[in-house]
PDB file of C-alpha atoms in Angstrom:
ATOM      1  CA  UNK A   1      95.937 147.146  44.753  1.00 63.00           C
ATOM      2  CA  UNK A   2      99.008 147.891  42.513  1.00 73.00           C
ATOM      3  CA  UNK A   3      98.670 146.113  39.050  1.00 79.00           C
ATOM      4  CA  UNK A   4     101.077 145.690  36.619  1.00 81.00           C
ATOM      5  CA  UNK A   5     100.438 146.438  33.238  1.00 82.00           C
ATOM      6  CA  UNK A   6     100.442 143.996  30.424  1.00 82.00           C
ATOM      7  CA  UNK A   7     101.131 144.213  26.487  1.00 87.00           C
ATOM      8  CA  UNK A   8      98.883 143.682  23.836  1.00 86.00           C
ATOM      9  CA  UNK A   9      98.351 139.940  24.226  1.00 91.00           C
ATOM     10  CA  UNK A  10      98.111 137.033  21.768  1.00 92.00           C
ATOM     11  CA  UNK A  11      94.124 136.415  22.198  1.00 94.00           C
ATOM     12  CA  UNK A  12      92.531 132.925  22.056  1.00 94.00           C
ATOM     13  CA  UNK A  13      88.918 132.961  21.839  1.00 93.00           C
ATOM     14  CA  UNK A  14      87.240 129.557  23.010  1.00 94.00           C
ATOM     15  CA  UNK A  15      84.184 128.602  21.449  1.00 93.00           C
ATOM     16  CA  UNK A  16      82.269 125.299  22.861  1.00 92.00           C
ATOM     17  CA  UNK A  17      79.613 124.131  19.926  1.00 90.00           C
ATOM     18  CA  UNK A  18      77.139 121.520  20.284  1.00 89.00           C
ATOM     19  CA  UNK A  19      74.525 121.021  17.251  1.00 89.00           C
ATOM     20  CA  UNK A  20      75.454 124.918  16.005  1.00 87.00           C
ATOM     21  CA  UNK A  21      75.097 124.222  12.302  1.00 87.00           C
ATOM     22  CA  UNK A  22      72.658 127.090  11.836  1.00 87.00           C
ATOM     23  CA  UNK A  23      74.565 129.639  13.836  1.00 87.00           C
ATOM     24  CA  UNK A  24      78.043 128.630  12.916  1.00 90.00           C
ATOM     25  CA  UNK A  25      78.177 130.959   9.757  1.00 91.00           C
ATOM     26  CA  UNK A  26      76.886 134.020  11.646  1.00 90.00           C
ATOM     27  CA  UNK A  27      79.481 133.272  14.703  1.00 90.00           C
ATOM     28  CA  UNK A  28      82.338 132.849  12.493  1.00 92.00           C
ATOM     29  CA  UNK A  29      81.944 135.996  10.484  1.00 91.00           C
ATOM     30  CA  UNK A  30      81.314 138.258  13.390  1.00 91.00           C
ATOM     31  CA  UNK A  31      83.845 137.025  15.289  1.00 91.00           C
ATOM     32  CA  UNK A  32      86.262 136.802  12.784  1.00 91.00           C
ATOM     33  CA  UNK A  33      85.663 140.501  11.843  1.00 91.00           C
ATOM     34  CA  UNK A  34      85.881 141.437  15.220  1.00 92.00           C
ATOM     35  CA  UNK A  35      89.086 139.503  15.916  1.00 92.00           C
ATOM     36  CA  UNK A  36      90.242 141.359  12.921  1.00 92.00           C
ATOM     37  CA  UNK A  37      88.979 144.939  14.155  1.00 91.00           C
ATOM     38  CA  UNK A  38      90.872 144.337  17.491  1.00 92.00           C
ATOM     39  CA  UNK A  39      94.343 143.297  15.583  1.00 91.00           C
ATOM     40  CA  UNK A  40      93.825 146.463  13.261  1.00 92.00           C
ATOM     41  CA  UNK A  41      93.543 148.433  16.613  1.00 90.00           C
ATOM     42  CA  UNK A  42      96.725 146.965  18.086  1.00 90.00           C
ATOM     43  CA  UNK A  43      94.428 145.699  21.038  1.00 90.00           C
ATOM     44  CA  UNK A  44      95.606 141.941  20.645  1.00 90.00           C
ATOM     45  CA  UNK A  45      98.368 140.739  18.310  1.00 91.00           C
ATOM     46  CA  UNK A  46      98.359 139.377  14.904  1.00 89.00           C
ATOM     47  CA  UNK A  47      98.725 135.866  16.059  1.00 90.00           C
ATOM     48  CA  UNK A  48      95.606 135.858  17.912  1.00 91.00           C
ATOM     49  CA  UNK A  49      92.808 133.133  17.132  1.00 93.00           C
ATOM     50  CA  UNK A  50      89.421 131.437  17.531  1.00 93.00           C
ATOM     51  CA  UNK A  51      89.471 128.081  18.681  1.00 95.00           C
ATOM     52  CA  UNK A  52      86.211 126.406  17.959  1.00 95.00           C
ATOM     53  CA  UNK A  53      85.477 122.979  20.184  1.00 93.00           C
ATOM     54  CA  UNK A  54      82.961 120.642  18.721  1.00 92.00           C
ATOM     55  CA  UNK A  55      81.458 118.757  21.869  1.00 89.00           C
ATOM     56  CA  UNK A  56      80.366 115.746  19.740  1.00 86.00           C
ATOM     57  CA  UNK A  57      77.611 117.394  17.620  1.00 88.00           C
ATOM     58  CA  UNK A  58      75.165 115.207  15.395  1.00 89.00           C
ATOM     59  CA  UNK A  59      74.910 117.715  12.779  1.00 88.00           C
ATOM     60  CA  UNK A  60      77.421 119.197  10.288  1.00 88.00           C
ATOM     61  CA  UNK A  61      79.034 121.403  13.292  1.00 90.00           C
ATOM     62  CA  UNK A  62      82.499 120.086  12.888  1.00 91.00           C
ATOM     63  CA  UNK A  63      82.613 120.167   8.861  1.00 91.00           C
ATOM     64  CA  UNK A  64      81.781 123.637   8.989  1.00 91.00           C
ATOM     65  CA  UNK A  65      84.631 124.165  11.821  1.00 92.00           C
ATOM     66  CA  UNK A  66      86.872 121.846   9.624  1.00 91.00           C
ATOM     67  CA  UNK A  67      86.415 123.775   6.388  1.00 90.00           C
ATOM     68  CA  UNK A  68      86.767 127.253   8.162  1.00 91.00           C
ATOM     69  CA  UNK A  69      89.856 126.018   9.990  1.00 90.00           C
ATOM     70  CA  UNK A  70      91.346 125.336   6.602  1.00 90.00           C
ATOM     71  CA  UNK A  71      90.145 128.604   4.664  1.00 88.00           C
ATOM     72  CA  UNK A  72      91.165 131.050   7.508  1.00 91.00           C
ATOM     73  CA  UNK A  73      94.325 131.085   9.271  1.00 88.00           C
ATOM     74  CA  UNK A  74      93.026 132.441  12.454  1.00 91.00           C
ATOM     75  CA  UNK A  75      90.457 129.653  13.051  1.00 91.00           C
ATOM     76  CA  UNK A  76      91.397 126.416  14.803  1.00 93.00           C
ATOM     77  CA  UNK A  77      88.992 123.499  15.462  1.00 91.00           C
ATOM     78  CA  UNK A  78      88.758 120.714  18.264  1.00 91.00           C
ATOM     79  CA  UNK A  79      86.571 117.883  18.031  1.00 92.00           C
ATOM     80  CA  UNK A  80      85.630 115.720  20.860  1.00 91.00           C
ATOM     81  CA  UNK A  81      84.939 112.158  20.313  1.00 87.00           C
ATOM     82  CA  UNK A  82      81.723 112.372  21.974  1.00 86.00           C
ATOM     83  CA  UNK A  83      79.230 114.805  23.562  1.00 84.00           C
ATOM     84  CA  UNK A  84      80.531 115.670  27.086  1.00 81.00           C
ATOM     85  CA  UNK A  85      78.581 118.713  27.970  1.00 82.00           C
ATOM     86  CA  UNK A  86      79.340 122.248  27.886  1.00 85.00           C
ATOM     87  CA  UNK A  87      81.706 122.586  30.801  1.00 85.00           C
ATOM     88  CA  UNK A  88      83.814 119.711  29.816  1.00 86.00           C
ATOM     89  CA  UNK A  89      83.874 121.241  26.213  1.00 88.00           C
ATOM     90  CA  UNK A  90      84.963 124.457  27.463  1.00 89.00           C
ATOM     91  CA  UNK A  91      87.309 122.804  29.753  1.00 90.00           C
ATOM     92  CA  UNK A  92      89.163 120.995  26.749  1.00 89.00           C
ATOM     93  CA  UNK A  93      89.325 124.464  24.791  1.00 90.00           C
ATOM     94  CA  UNK A  94      90.961 125.933  27.749  1.00 92.00           C
ATOM     95  CA  UNK A  95      93.523 123.152  27.711  1.00 89.00           C
ATOM     96  CA  UNK A  96      94.110 123.482  24.355  1.00 90.00           C
ATOM     97  CA  UNK A  97      94.604 127.138  23.757  1.00 88.00           C
ATOM     98  CA  UNK A  98      98.257 127.473  24.083  1.00 85.00           C
ATOM     99  CA  UNK A  99     100.535 130.176  22.420  1.00 86.00           C
ATOM    100  CA  UNK A 100      97.924 132.801  23.855  1.00 89.00           C
ATOM    101  CA  UNK A 101      98.697 135.207  26.965  1.00 90.00           C
ATOM    102  CA  UNK A 102      94.900 135.684  27.232  1.00 93.00           C
ATOM    103  CA  UNK A 103      91.845 133.506  26.917  1.00 94.00           C
ATOM    104  CA  UNK A 104      88.279 134.776  26.385  1.00 93.00           C
ATOM    105  CA  UNK A 105      85.548 131.984  26.492  1.00 92.00           C
ATOM    106  CA  UNK A 106      81.907 132.672  24.792  1.00 91.00           C
ATOM    107  CA  UNK A 107      79.000 130.818  23.505  1.00 89.00           C
ATOM    108  CA  UNK A 108      78.538 130.127  19.589  1.00 87.00           C
ATOM    109  CA  UNK A 109      74.973 131.600  19.902  1.00 85.00           C
ATOM    110  CA  UNK A 110      76.417 135.285  20.015  1.00 85.00           C
ATOM    111  CA  UNK A 111      73.829 136.160  23.051  1.00 85.00           C
ATOM    112  CA  UNK A 112      76.795 137.796  24.514  1.00 86.00           C
ATOM    113  CA  UNK A 113      77.644 140.686  23.577  1.00 87.00           C
ATOM    114  CA  UNK A 114      81.170 140.410  21.885  1.00 89.00           C
ATOM    115  CA  UNK A 115      81.780 144.253  21.966  1.00 90.00           C
ATOM    116  CA  UNK A 116      82.575 143.126  25.376  1.00 90.00           C
ATOM    117  CA  UNK A 117      85.811 141.325  24.787  1.00 91.00           C
ATOM    118  CA  UNK A 118      87.803 144.616  23.796  1.00 90.00           C
ATOM    119  CA  UNK A 119      86.793 145.985  27.315  1.00 91.00           C
ATOM    120  CA  UNK A 120      87.870 142.781  28.545  1.00 91.00           C
ATOM    121  CA  UNK A 121      91.170 142.951  27.138  1.00 92.00           C
ATOM    122  CA  UNK A 122      91.770 146.371  27.861  1.00 91.00           C
ATOM    123  CA  UNK A 123      91.259 145.342  31.399  1.00 91.00           C
ATOM    124  CA  UNK A 124      93.647 142.508  31.169  1.00 91.00           C
ATOM    125  CA  UNK A 125      96.244 144.911  29.866  1.00 89.00           C
ATOM    126  CA  UNK A 126      95.495 147.332  32.820  1.00 89.00           C
ATOM    127  CA  UNK A 127      96.725 144.423  35.077  1.00 87.00           C
ATOM    128  CA  UNK A 128      93.737 141.947  35.439  1.00 90.00           C
ATOM    129  CA  UNK A 129      94.249 138.447  35.297  1.00 91.00           C
ATOM    130  CA  UNK A 130      90.290 137.522  35.535  1.00 91.00           C
ATOM    131  CA  UNK A 131      87.854 139.636  33.561  1.00 92.00           C
ATOM    132  CA  UNK A 132      84.130 138.426  34.128  1.00 91.00           C
ATOM    133  CA  UNK A 133      81.499 139.254  31.613  1.00 88.00           C
ATOM    134  CA  UNK A 134      78.460 140.339  33.669  1.00 86.00           C
ATOM    135  CA  UNK A 135      74.976 140.583  32.252  1.00 82.00           C
ATOM    136  CA  UNK A 136      73.567 144.430  33.191  1.00 78.00           C
ATOM    137  CA  UNK A 137      70.214 143.038  33.696  1.00 73.00           C
ATOM    138  CA  UNK A 138      68.052 140.359  32.501  1.00 66.00           C
ATOM    139  CA  UNK A 139      65.141 141.657  31.326  1.00 66.00           C
ATOM    140  CA  UNK A 140      65.408 139.871  28.078  1.00 63.00           C
ATOM    141  CA  UNK A 141      64.657 136.652  29.943  1.00 64.00           C
ATOM    142  CA  UNK A 142      61.136 135.345  30.943  1.00 66.00           C
ATOM    143  CA  UNK A 143      59.584 135.913  34.004  1.00 71.00           C
ATOM    144  CA  UNK A 144      60.287 132.220  35.203  1.00 68.00           C
ATOM    145  CA  UNK A 145      63.936 132.070  34.096  1.00 69.00           C
ATOM    146  CA  UNK A 146      64.810 135.625  35.710  1.00 69.00           C
ATOM    147  CA  UNK A 147      63.308 134.479  39.251  1.00 74.00           C
ATOM    148  CA  UNK A 148      64.818 131.155  39.153  1.00 70.00           C
ATOM    149  CA  UNK A 149      68.344 132.207  37.844  1.00 69.00           C
ATOM    150  CA  UNK A 150      68.102 135.004  40.582  1.00 72.00           C
ATOM    151  CA  UNK A 151      67.082 132.379  43.208  1.00 75.00           C
ATOM    152  CA  UNK A 152      69.785 130.028  42.516  1.00 72.00           C
ATOM    153  CA  UNK A 153      72.435 132.560  42.443  1.00 70.00           C
ATOM    154  CA  UNK A 154      71.319 133.619  46.130  1.00 74.00           C
ATOM    155  CA  UNK A 155      70.997 129.995  47.037  1.00 71.00           C
ATOM    156  CA  UNK A 156      74.803 129.369  46.232  1.00 71.00           C
ATOM    157  CA  UNK A 157      75.638 132.493  48.160  1.00 72.00           C
ATOM    158  CA  UNK A 158      73.907 131.606  51.250  1.00 71.00           C
ATOM    159  CA  UNK A 159      75.797 128.092  50.866  1.00 69.00           C
ATOM    160  CA  UNK A 160      79.036 129.824  50.989  1.00 68.00           C
ATOM    161  CA  UNK A 161      79.859 129.494  47.129  1.00 70.00           C
ATOM    162  CA  UNK A 162      81.923 131.989  45.654  1.00 74.00           C
ATOM    163  CA  UNK A 163      80.083 132.929  42.504  1.00 75.00           C
ATOM    164  CA  UNK A 164      79.908 136.454  40.355  1.00 76.00           C
ATOM    165  CA  UNK A 165      76.277 137.212  40.332  1.00 75.00           C
ATOM    166  CA  UNK A 166      74.883 137.323  36.887  1.00 75.00           C
ATOM    167  CA  UNK A 167      77.995 135.607  35.307  1.00 78.00           C
ATOM    168  CA  UNK A 168      77.817 132.471  33.162  1.00 78.00           C
ATOM    169  CA  UNK A 169      80.799 131.540  30.976  1.00 83.00           C
ATOM    170  CA  UNK A 170      81.489 135.057  29.228  1.00 89.00           C
ATOM    171  CA  UNK A 171      84.876 135.647  30.538  1.00 90.00           C
ATOM    172  CA  UNK A 172      88.702 136.509  30.113  1.00 94.00           C
ATOM    173  CA  UNK A 173      91.900 134.497  31.803  1.00 93.00           C
ATOM    174  CA  UNK A 174      95.419 135.234  31.716  1.00 91.00           C
ATOM    175  CA  UNK A 175      97.158 132.273  30.905  1.00 91.00           C
ATOM    176  CA  UNK A 176      98.559 132.377  34.333  1.00 91.00           C
ATOM    177  CA  UNK A 177      95.068 132.073  35.509  1.00 90.00           C
ATOM    178  CA  UNK A 178      94.067 129.718  32.866  1.00 91.00           C
ATOM    179  CA  UNK A 179      96.748 127.244  34.137  1.00 90.00           C
ATOM    180  CA  UNK A 180      95.979 127.578  37.619  1.00 91.00           C
ATOM    181  CA  UNK A 181      92.382 126.760  36.755  1.00 89.00           C
ATOM    182  CA  UNK A 182      93.471 123.554  35.090  1.00 88.00           C
ATOM    183  CA  UNK A 183      95.032 122.364  38.148  1.00 86.00           C
ATOM    184  CA  UNK A 184      91.620 121.525  39.536  1.00 85.00           C
ATOM    185  CA  UNK A 185      91.116 117.814  38.430  1.00 81.00           C
ATOM    186  CA  UNK A 186      87.680 116.811  39.798  1.00 79.00           C
ATOM    187  CA  UNK A 187      85.678 115.221  37.140  1.00 75.00           C
ATOM    188  CA  UNK A 188      82.388 116.893  38.309  1.00 76.00           C
ATOM    189  CA  UNK A 189      82.962 120.614  36.575  1.00 77.00           C
ATOM    190  CA  UNK A 190      81.378 123.866  37.903  1.00 77.00           C
ATOM    191  CA  UNK A 191      83.716 126.420  36.186  1.00 81.00           C
ATOM    192  CA  UNK A 192      82.121 129.414  36.979  1.00 79.00           C
ATOM    193  CA  UNK A 193      82.383 128.299  40.760  1.00 78.00           C
ATOM    194  CA  UNK A 194      85.780 127.150  40.175  1.00 82.00           C
ATOM    195  CA  UNK A 195      87.389 130.605  38.657  1.00 85.00           C
ATOM    196  CA  UNK A 196      86.873 132.349  41.758  1.00 86.00           C
ATOM    197  CA  UNK A 197      88.993 130.309  43.796  1.00 84.00           C
ATOM    198  CA  UNK A 198      91.765 130.897  41.464  1.00 84.00           C
ATOM    199  CA  UNK A 199      92.326 134.349  42.775  1.00 82.00           C
ATOM    200  CA  UNK A 200      94.290 136.789  40.924  1.00 88.00           C
ATOM    201  CA  UNK A 201      93.464 140.251  40.484  1.00 87.00           C
ATOM    202  CA  UNK A 202      89.817 140.340  39.009  1.00 88.00           C
ATOM    203  CA  UNK A 203      87.226 142.956  37.315  1.00 90.00           C
ATOM    204  CA  UNK A 204      83.592 142.785  35.960  1.00 87.00           C
ATOM    205  CA  UNK A 205      82.598 144.376  32.552  1.00 87.00           C
ATOM    206  CA  UNK A 206      78.930 144.592  32.088  1.00 89.00           C
ATOM    207  CA  UNK A 207      77.137 144.014  28.925  1.00 86.00           C
ATOM    208  CA  UNK A 208      73.347 143.770  27.863  1.00 83.00           C
ATOM    209  CA  UNK A 209      72.706 140.081  26.693  1.00 79.00           C
ATOM    210  CA  UNK A 210      70.997 139.653  22.904  1.00 75.00           C
ATOM    211  CA  UNK A 211      68.796 137.262  21.172  1.00 69.00           C
ATOM    212  CA  UNK A 212      70.279 134.051  19.781  1.00 59.00           C
ATOM    213  CA  UNK A 213      71.270 134.723  16.181  1.00 55.00           C
ATOM    214  CA  UNK A 214      70.005 131.258  14.862  1.00 57.00           C
ATOM    215  CA  UNK A 215      69.221 127.671  16.196  1.00 51.00           C
ATOM    216  CA  UNK A 216      67.815 126.705  19.593  1.00 55.00           C
ATOM    217  CA  UNK A 217      68.752 126.994  22.952  1.00 55.00           C
ATOM    218  CA  UNK A 218      71.137 124.143  23.756  1.00 52.00           C
ATOM    219  CA  UNK A 219      69.880 124.675  27.601  1.00 55.00           C
ATOM    220  CA  UNK A 220      66.401 123.883  28.065  1.00 57.00           C
ATOM    221  CA  UNK A 221      65.249 123.470  32.075  1.00 59.00           C
ATOM    222  CA  UNK A 222      66.322 119.809  32.114  1.00 64.00           C
ATOM    223  CA  UNK A 223      69.871 120.905  31.522  1.00 61.00           C
ATOM    224  CA  UNK A 224      69.622 124.179  33.703  1.00 65.00           C
ATOM    225  CA  UNK A 225      68.462 122.070  36.694  1.00 68.00           C
ATOM    226  CA  UNK A 226      71.193 119.536  36.115  1.00 66.00           C
ATOM    227  CA  UNK A 227      73.709 122.251  36.075  1.00 64.00           C
ATOM    228  CA  UNK A 228      72.330 123.694  39.102  1.00 66.00           C
ATOM    229  CA  UNK A 229      72.724 120.240  40.928  1.00 67.00           C
ATOM    230  CA  UNK A 230      76.296 119.984  39.577  1.00 67.00           C
ATOM    231  CA  UNK A 231      77.102 123.339  41.007  1.00 63.00           C
ATOM    232  CA  UNK A 232      76.050 122.469  44.504  1.00 66.00           C
ATOM    233  CA  UNK A 233      76.993 119.230  44.804  1.00 63.00           C
ATOM    234  CA  UNK A 234      80.741 120.096  43.266  1.00 65.00           C
ATOM    235  CA  UNK A 235      80.947 123.228  45.319  1.00 60.00           C
ATOM    236  CA  UNK A 236      79.615 122.827  48.773  1.00 67.00           C
ATOM    237  CA  UNK A 237      78.539 120.388  51.572  1.00 62.00           C
ATOM    238  CA  UNK A 238      75.887 122.564  52.822  1.00 67.00           C
ATOM    239  CA  UNK A 239      73.104 120.386  51.658  1.00 70.00           C
ATOM    240  CA  UNK A 240      74.448 117.619  54.012  1.00 68.00           C
ATOM    241  CA  UNK A 241      74.502 119.802  56.960  1.00 68.00           C
ATOM    242  CA  UNK A 242      71.192 121.334  56.424  1.00 72.00           C
ATOM    243  CA  UNK A 243      69.840 117.209  56.627  1.00 70.00           C
ATOM    244  CA  UNK A 244      71.582 117.327  60.285  1.00 69.00           C
ATOM    245  CA  UNK A 245      69.772 120.728  61.209  1.00 71.00           C
ATOM    246  CA  UNK A 246      66.233 119.677  59.688  1.00 72.00           C
ATOM    247  CA  UNK A 247      66.787 116.281  61.475  1.00 70.00           C
ATOM    248  CA  UNK A 248      67.675 117.972  64.969  1.00 68.00           C
ATOM    249  CA  UNK A 249      64.844 120.498  64.349  1.00 72.00           C
ATOM    250  CA  UNK A 250      62.187 117.565  63.852  1.00 69.00           C
ATOM    251  CA  UNK A 251      63.682 115.508  66.646  1.00 66.00           C
ATOM    252  CA  UNK A 252      62.846 118.478  68.981  1.00 68.00           C
ATOM    253  CA  UNK A 253      59.449 118.956  67.523  1.00 70.00           C
ATOM    254  CA  UNK A 254      58.668 115.451  68.268  1.00 68.00           C
ATOM    255  CA  UNK A 255      59.616 115.339  71.859  1.00 66.00           C
ATOM    256  CA  UNK A 256      57.381 118.461  72.208  1.00 74.00           C
ATOM    257  CA  UNK A 257      54.505 116.787  70.577  1.00 69.00           C
ATOM    258  CA  UNK A 258      55.214 113.709  72.928  1.00 68.00           C
ATOM    259  CA  UNK A 259      54.994 116.067  75.896  1.00 73.00           C
ATOM    260  CA  UNK A 260      51.873 117.591  74.570  1.00 72.00           C
ATOM    261  CA  UNK A 261      50.068 114.056  74.127  1.00 68.00           C
ATOM    262  CA  UNK A 262      51.091 112.811  77.461  1.00 71.00           C
ATOM    263  CA  UNK A 263      49.554 116.196  78.989  1.00 75.00           C
ATOM    264  CA  UNK A 264      46.570 115.631  76.839  1.00 68.00           C
ATOM    265  CA  UNK A 265      46.434 111.996  78.014  1.00 66.00           C
ATOM    266  CA  UNK A 266      46.320 113.300  81.692  1.00 73.00           C
ATOM    267  CA  UNK A 267      43.851 115.908  81.435  1.00 71.00           C
ATOM    268  CA  UNK A 268      41.283 113.899  79.126  1.00 66.00           C
ATOM    269  CA  UNK A 269      42.074 110.410  79.858  1.00 62.00           C
ATOM    270  CA  UNK A 270      42.767 109.550  75.917  1.00 60.00           C
ATOM    271  CA  UNK A 271      44.675 110.543  72.924  1.00 56.00           C
ATOM    272  CA  UNK A 272      43.007 110.499  69.125  1.00 60.00           C
ATOM    273  CA  UNK A 273      44.041 111.778  65.901  1.00 61.00           C
ATOM    274  CA  UNK A 274      44.838 108.903  63.707  1.00 58.00           C
ATOM    275  CA  UNK A 275      44.793 110.822  60.552  1.00 51.00           C
ATOM    276  CA  UNK A 276      47.408 113.253  62.489  1.00 62.00           C
ATOM    277  CA  UNK A 277      49.472 109.761  62.663  1.00 70.00           C
ATOM    278  CA  UNK A 278      49.268 109.006  59.190  1.00 62.00           C
ATOM    279  CA  UNK A 279      49.875 112.507  57.627  1.00 59.00           C
ATOM    280  CA  UNK A 280      52.978 112.529  60.126  1.00 69.00           C
ATOM    281  CA  UNK A 281      54.198 109.397  58.742  1.00 71.00           C
ATOM    282  CA  UNK A 282      54.429 110.231  55.200  1.00 61.00           C
ATOM    283  CA  UNK A 283      55.941 113.609  55.837  1.00 69.00           C
ATOM    284  CA  UNK A 284      58.594 111.630  57.729  1.00 71.00           C
ATOM    285  CA  UNK A 285      58.902 109.213  55.151  1.00 69.00           C
ATOM    286  CA  UNK A 286      59.126 111.756  52.267  1.00 65.00           C
ATOM    287  CA  UNK A 287      61.798 113.606  54.190  1.00 71.00           C
ATOM    288  CA  UNK A 288      63.687 110.365  54.667  1.00 74.00           C
ATOM    289  CA  UNK A 289      63.927 109.447  50.988  1.00 69.00           C
ATOM    290  CA  UNK A 290      64.868 113.272  50.153  1.00 71.00           C
ATOM    291  CA  UNK A 291      67.719 112.873  52.761  1.00 75.00           C
ATOM    292  CA  UNK A 292      68.657 109.818  51.073  1.00 75.00           C
ATOM    293  CA  UNK A 293      68.634 111.334  47.760  1.00 72.00           C
ATOM    294  CA  UNK A 294      70.725 114.163  48.878  1.00 75.00           C
ATOM    295  CA  UNK A 295      73.487 111.570  50.399  1.00 75.00           C
ATOM    296  CA  UNK A 296      73.351 109.570  47.736  1.00 74.00           C
ATOM    297  CA  UNK A 297      74.020 112.212  45.121  1.00 71.00           C
ATOM    298  CA  UNK A 298      77.164 113.104  46.878  1.00 75.00           C
ATOM    299  CA  UNK A 299      78.009 109.539  47.438  1.00 74.00           C
ATOM    300  CA  UNK A 300      77.556 109.157  43.557  1.00 72.00           C
ATOM    301  CA  UNK A 301      80.169 111.997  43.078  1.00 71.00           C
ATOM    302  CA  UNK A 302      82.575 110.313  45.198  1.00 73.00           C
ATOM    303  CA  UNK A 303      82.103 107.319  43.350  1.00 67.00           C
ATOM    304  CA  UNK A 304      82.734 109.080  39.790  1.00 67.00           C
ATOM    305  CA  UNK A 305      85.836 111.176  41.480  1.00 68.00           C
ATOM    306  CA  UNK A 306      87.561 107.925  42.471  1.00 72.00           C
ATOM    307  CA  UNK A 307      87.606 106.174  39.328  1.00 69.00           C
ATOM    308  CA  UNK A 308      89.520 108.992  37.503  1.00 71.00           C
ATOM    309  CA  UNK A 309      88.155 108.787  33.949  1.00 72.00           C
ATOM    310  CA  UNK A 310      89.129 111.272  31.584  1.00 78.00           C
ATOM    311  CA  UNK A 311      86.897 114.241  31.283  1.00 80.00           C
ATOM    312  CA  UNK A 312      86.977 114.057  27.513  1.00 81.00           C
ATOM    313  CA  UNK A 313      88.682 112.365  24.526  1.00 85.00           C
ATOM    314  CA  UNK A 314      90.011 114.360  21.161  1.00 86.00           C
ATOM    315  CA  UNK A 315      89.227 113.011  18.321  1.00 87.00           C
ATOM    316  CA  UNK A 316      90.575 115.484  15.819  1.00 88.00           C
ATOM    317  CA  UNK A 317      92.324 118.879  15.548  1.00 90.00           C
ATOM    318  CA  UNK A 318      92.385 121.453  12.571  1.00 88.00           C
ATOM    319  CA  UNK A 319      94.551 124.542  12.299  1.00 83.00           C
ATOM    320  CA  UNK A 320      96.757 123.862  14.854  1.00 82.00           C
ATOM    321  CA  UNK A 321     100.606 124.160  14.488  1.00 81.00           C
ATOM    322  CA  UNK A 322     102.577 121.112  13.724  1.00 73.00           C
ATOM    323  CA  UNK A 323     104.506 120.733  16.876  1.00 66.00           C
ATOM    324  CA  UNK A 324     101.197 121.632  19.204  1.00 60.00           C
ATOM    325  CA  UNK A 325     101.260 119.847  22.614  1.00 57.00           C
ATOM    326  CA  UNK A 326      98.220 117.662  23.243  1.00 55.00           C
ATOM    327  CA  UNK A 327      96.670 118.617  26.394  1.00 57.00           C
ATOM    328  CA  UNK A 328      95.699 116.036  28.924  1.00 55.00           C
ATOM    329  CA  UNK A 329      92.135 115.356  29.359  1.00 58.00           C
TER     330      UNK A 329
END
């Protein structure tokens, strides 16, 4: 692959925030110091900046972002009118990260190693337009989280979804790759599944995940399951095909059981086993309800997509240039 080298970019670092009052001061200080270090090393240009996106926080996260944008020239703030979820907030940040040659997205909790950003920029300068931040291991996770995460990635791969193993939303996109990503207009957003569809030269940068600096995780089990469901239903129709195969398999087994019952009746003169009938009845009823639920998920997604509702609304901006264009939702 012949890559075209890029000069040191104007870098935008997009950081979605939701109720991050406790961790924001740590994030601002560490990200600001690291950005200034990269500027001094001529790794990025002096016009580089950090864009904090407040996803309808209920604490004073926005007040801190607004104050930081007024105090520091390298800070910009974007406030959504209400909580729209991590993926929508991240998309809003990407859409408004203009005047940048490359855009890095990272969470505010500082669990992702910010030192990997420098290596991402170097990969960009070598010609890569998509650089994935990939966890080197999951040893810091609980056994349950590690097992379920690996199971999810393997399941998505089995269903034909292109997704980088152990990669979340810590990545670098060139402006061209970001513009291509924003051309996907679906409302059911699963960004880590959409980015590989964009194409362009890509590379992986490995790092070790750290403990959260402060505050509590904004992704409990309930939200993790919801994100997994979003990823599956927005990226593949394999569950619908699975219903067809399961139905065909059960039909074949039913025919076989009928033939066995007929043979038993011909040999013994009777067929017993009402308990078996009840078990089969409950099994089939449960399977039908599950199948209807899966179909309903897809029908619901189609229903929401046809409405074409905005994915977010921007309430306020801080630190942006006066002539900064408003990106569409």
